[in-house]
Amino acid sequence: MDFTPEERQEYIGGSDISAIMGLNPWKTPQDIFIEKLEDDPKGLKETDYLYWGKALEESIADRWLSERSREGYNIERQEALSTAHPTKTYIRGHPDAIFRGWKDGQPIRCFLEIKTTDSRNASNWTHLAPPYYYLQLVWYAMINARNYENRGETLPDTEYWFAVLIGGNNYKECQVDINSNDMDLVESKGDEFWKEHIEKEVMPEYDEPDER
């Protein structure tokens, strides 16, 4: 599901939260501030990395699903969804894929985040996902949980996964555990950023480098 740069100015998304928290190696909180408020947003420039990441997404998702099928999951992919916080319209998410079905006779949902990366970054995916990507999945988990809470329903058994293709031919996947403390944290940081900086149009302060 694609959104225009203008539409993305209306909310904080999963790809924004790690930068807001100062944990993104490519973007800063100030970058996000500018993107949300600039008069003529351009969006991301189409590069070979972005092109192939998008082009390979379905194949990576199919590989992940085939692995789950071998493990006895009976799940199907839902239509691409944009999810929103039930009470905070500026908190939204666009998971790469959501699967629903059965595992061991019990209903289950699986959120899948799909990545491609250069072979030089293979060490970042040795065991778990890098923290800046982990926070993206926590963001989606938080929105999912808040919607169930708002309806007074019990959150069903839900799994959170990454699938990554490294260097074009090295497939890896990992399941991550997401706890309520991390969900509370990203919601708090996103809420504060929007209210204190976007609504008030106040640029976040730059961190001063350590003098050593």
Short mmCIF file of C-alpha atoms in Angstrom, two decimals:
data_model
loop_
_atom_site.label_atom_id
_atom_site.label_comp_id
_atom_site.label_asym_id
_atom_site.label_seq_id
_atom_site.Cartn_x
_atom_site.Cartn_y
_atom_site.Cartn_z
CA MET A 1 0.00 0.00 0.00
CA ASP A 2 1.59 3.25 -1.19
CA PHE A 3 0.92 6.70 0.22
CA THR A 4 1.91 10.04 -1.23
CA PRO A 5 4.46 12.26 0.58
CA GLU A 6 1.59 14.64 1.39
CA GLU A 7 -0.45 11.85 2.98
CA ARG A 8 2.55 10.74 5.04
CA GLN A 9 2.76 14.21 6.55
CA GLU A 10 -0.50 13.57 8.38
CA TYR A 11 0.82 10.92 10.73
CA ILE A 12 3.78 9.14 12.30
CA GLY A 13 4.43 5.78 10.69
CA GLY A 14 6.46 2.73 11.60
CA SER A 15 9.45 3.84 9.53
CA ASP A 16 9.54 7.16 11.44
CA ILE A 17 9.69 5.97 15.02
CA SER A 18 13.33 4.83 15.21
CA ALA A 19 14.48 8.20 13.86
CA ILE A 20 12.26 10.02 16.35
CA MET A 21 13.91 8.01 19.12
CA GLY A 22 17.39 8.75 17.80
CA LEU A 23 18.14 5.15 16.85
CA ASN A 24 18.07 5.33 13.06
CA PRO A 25 21.48 5.39 11.34
CA TRP A 26 20.14 7.27 8.30
CA LYS A 27 17.66 9.80 9.70
CA THR A 28 17.41 12.12 12.70
CA PRO A 29 14.43 13.52 14.62
CA GLN A 30 15.09 16.78 12.78
CA ASP A 31 14.74 15.01 9.43
CA ILE A 32 11.32 13.68 10.43
CA PHE A 33 10.27 17.12 11.64
CA ILE A 34 11.18 18.66 8.28
CA GLU A 35 9.47 15.90 6.30
CA LYS A 36 6.21 16.37 8.21
CA LEU A 37 6.10 20.16 7.83
CA GLU A 38 7.82 21.06 4.57
CA ASP A 39 5.60 22.73 1.98
CA ASP A 40 6.57 20.56 -0.97
CA PRO A 41 7.41 17.05 0.29
CA LYS A 42 9.32 14.97 -2.23
CA GLY A 43 9.31 11.51 -0.64
CA LEU A 44 12.05 9.00 -1.18
CA LYS A 45 14.02 9.07 -4.40
CA GLU A 46 13.66 5.83 -6.34
CA THR A 47 16.99 4.01 -6.15
CA ASP A 48 18.02 0.52 -7.20
CA TYR A 49 17.86 -0.52 -3.53
CA LEU A 50 14.29 0.70 -3.17
CA TYR A 51 13.25 -0.70 -6.54
CA TRP A 52 14.52 -4.21 -5.85
CA GLY A 53 13.30 -4.14 -2.27
CA LYS A 54 9.79 -3.54 -3.50
CA ALA A 55 10.09 -5.91 -6.47
CA LEU A 56 11.27 -8.82 -4.30
CA GLU A 57 8.79 -8.32 -1.48
CA GLU A 58 6.22 -10.83 -2.74
CA SER A 59 8.85 -13.52 -3.35
CA ILE A 60 10.23 -13.08 0.17
CA ALA A 61 6.74 -13.26 1.64
CA ASP A 62 6.07 -16.45 -0.32
CA ARG A 63 9.26 -18.01 1.02
CA TRP A 64 8.29 -17.09 4.59
CA LEU A 65 4.83 -18.58 4.12
CA SER A 66 6.26 -21.80 2.70
CA GLU A 67 8.45 -22.16 5.80
CA ARG A 68 5.43 -21.74 8.08
CA SER A 69 3.42 -24.25 6.05
CA ARG A 70 6.16 -26.84 6.59
CA GLU A 71 5.85 -26.18 10.32
CA GLY A 72 2.12 -26.88 10.30
CA TYR A 73 0.71 -23.36 10.14
CA ASN A 74 -2.54 -23.07 8.18
CA ILE A 75 -2.58 -19.37 7.41
CA GLU A 76 -3.50 -17.06 4.57
CA ARG A 77 -2.38 -13.56 3.78
CA GLN A 78 -4.85 -10.77 4.42
CA GLU A 79 -5.35 -7.92 2.03
CA ALA A 80 -2.78 -5.16 2.56
CA LEU A 81 -3.92 -3.01 5.44
CA SER A 82 -3.28 0.43 6.83
CA THR A 83 -3.85 0.32 10.57
CA ALA A 84 -4.58 3.31 12.77
CA HIS A 85 -4.54 3.95 16.52
CA PRO A 86 -8.15 4.00 17.76
CA THR A 87 -7.92 7.41 19.46
CA LYS A 88 -4.79 9.10 18.03
CA THR A 89 -5.25 9.74 14.32
CA TYR A 90 -1.60 10.75 13.89
CA ILE A 91 -0.42 7.25 14.81
CA ARG A 92 -0.67 4.88 11.85
CA GLY A 93 1.09 1.84 10.45
CA HIS A 94 1.41 -0.11 7.23
CA PRO A 95 2.69 -3.63 7.96
CA ASP A 96 4.22 -5.36 4.96
CA ALA A 97 2.05 -8.43 5.45
CA ILE A 98 -0.48 -9.85 7.92
CA PHE A 99 -1.46 -13.51 7.94
CA ARG A 100 -4.42 -15.05 9.70
CA GLY A 101 -5.35 -18.66 10.29
CA TRP A 102 -4.57 -21.58 12.57
CA LYS A 103 -1.62 -23.08 14.38
CA ASP A 104 -1.90 -26.21 16.50
CA GLY A 105 -5.68 -25.92 16.33
CA GLN A 106 -5.71 -22.38 17.71
CA PRO A 107 -6.40 -19.10 15.88
CA ILE A 108 -3.32 -17.03 15.16
CA ARG A 109 -2.23 -13.82 13.44
CA CYS A 110 1.26 -13.18 12.10
CA PHE A 111 2.73 -9.78 11.30
CA LEU A 112 5.59 -9.97 8.82
CA GLU A 113 8.06 -7.21 8.07
CA ILE A 114 10.08 -7.77 4.90
CA LYS A 115 13.56 -6.39 4.24
CA THR A 116 16.30 -6.59 1.65
CA THR A 117 19.87 -5.56 2.34
CA ASP A 118 23.40 -5.63 1.00
CA SER A 119 25.70 -8.52 1.90
CA ARG A 120 27.88 -6.04 3.79
CA ASN A 121 25.07 -5.77 6.34
CA ALA A 122 24.78 -9.51 6.96
CA SER A 123 26.30 -9.20 10.43
CA ASN A 124 23.35 -7.01 11.48
CA TRP A 125 21.06 -9.99 11.00
CA THR A 126 23.06 -12.68 12.80
CA HIS A 127 20.41 -13.46 15.41
CA LEU A 128 17.74 -10.77 15.64
CA ALA A 129 16.73 -7.74 13.62
CA PRO A 130 18.59 -4.45 14.04
CA PRO A 131 17.00 -2.22 16.71
CA TYR A 132 15.84 0.40 14.21
CA TYR A 133 13.80 -2.24 12.41
CA TYR A 134 12.64 -3.87 15.63
CA LEU A 135 11.03 -0.57 16.70
CA GLN A 136 9.09 -0.48 13.44
CA LEU A 137 7.48 -3.82 14.25
CA VAL A 138 6.86 -2.73 17.86
CA TRP A 139 4.97 0.26 16.44
CA TYR A 140 2.65 -2.01 14.46
CA ALA A 141 2.21 -4.32 17.46
CA MET A 142 1.25 -1.34 19.62
CA ILE A 143 -1.41 -0.14 17.18
CA ASN A 144 -2.79 -3.67 16.91
CA ALA A 145 -2.96 -4.05 20.69
CA ARG A 146 -4.56 -0.65 21.24
CA ASN A 147 -7.36 -1.45 18.83
CA TYR A 148 -8.22 -4.65 20.68
CA GLU A 149 -8.04 -2.85 24.03
CA ASN A 150 -10.32 -0.07 22.74
CA ARG A 151 -12.93 -2.64 21.72
CA GLY A 152 -12.66 -4.40 25.06
CA GLU A 153 -11.46 -7.59 23.35
CA THR A 154 -8.65 -9.96 24.24
CA LEU A 155 -5.67 -9.78 21.92
CA PRO A 156 -5.49 -13.08 20.00
CA ASP A 157 -2.30 -15.08 19.80
CA THR A 158 -0.07 -12.97 17.59
CA GLU A 159 3.43 -13.58 16.24
CA TYR A 160 5.82 -10.97 14.92
CA TRP A 161 8.37 -11.88 12.27
CA PHE A 162 11.09 -10.48 10.05
CA ALA A 163 12.10 -11.99 6.73
CA VAL A 164 15.20 -10.58 5.05
CA LEU A 165 17.00 -11.29 1.79
CA ILE A 166 20.69 -10.49 2.10
CA GLY A 167 22.80 -9.88 -0.99
CA GLY A 168 20.08 -11.20 -3.28
CA ASN A 169 20.48 -14.88 -2.34
CA ASN A 170 20.79 -15.31 1.44
CA TYR A 171 17.36 -15.66 3.06
CA LYS A 172 16.97 -15.29 6.82
CA GLU A 173 14.03 -14.94 9.14
CA CYS A 174 13.49 -14.37 12.83
CA GLN A 175 10.56 -14.22 15.19
CA VAL A 176 10.69 -11.48 17.82
CA ASP A 177 9.00 -11.18 21.19
CA ILE A 178 7.40 -7.80 21.78
CA ASN A 179 6.45 -6.80 25.30
CA SER A 180 4.02 -4.21 26.61
CA ASN A 181 6.79 -1.97 27.96
CA ASP A 182 8.26 -1.52 24.48
CA MET A 183 4.80 -0.80 23.06
CA ASP A 184 4.17 1.81 25.76
CA LEU A 185 7.56 3.38 25.04
CA VAL A 186 7.11 3.84 21.29
CA GLU A 187 3.59 5.18 21.78
CA SER A 188 4.83 7.69 24.37
CA LYS A 189 7.74 8.84 22.18
CA GLY A 190 5.56 9.18 19.09
CA ASP A 191 2.84 10.99 21.03
CA GLU A 192 5.33 13.43 22.55
CA PHE A 193 7.02 14.13 19.22
CA TRP A 194 3.75 14.90 17.47
CA LYS A 195 2.33 17.14 20.20
CA GLU A 196 5.52 18.95 21.18
CA HIS A 197 7.12 19.34 17.77
CA ILE A 198 4.71 18.82 14.87
CA GLU A 199 1.64 20.51 16.33
CA LYS A 200 3.68 23.35 17.85
CA GLU A 201 6.07 23.51 14.87
CA VAL A 202 9.09 23.45 17.15
CA MET A 203 12.24 21.81 15.80
CA PRO A 204 13.68 19.11 18.09
CA GLU A 205 16.95 20.11 19.67
CA TYR A 206 20.15 18.61 18.33
CA ASP A 207 22.11 16.46 20.74
CA GLU A 208 25.43 18.03 21.58
CA PRO A 209 28.43 15.75 20.86
CA ASP A 210 30.41 14.55 23.84
CA GLU A 211 33.56 16.57 24.45
CA ARG A 212 36.34 14.15 25.19
#
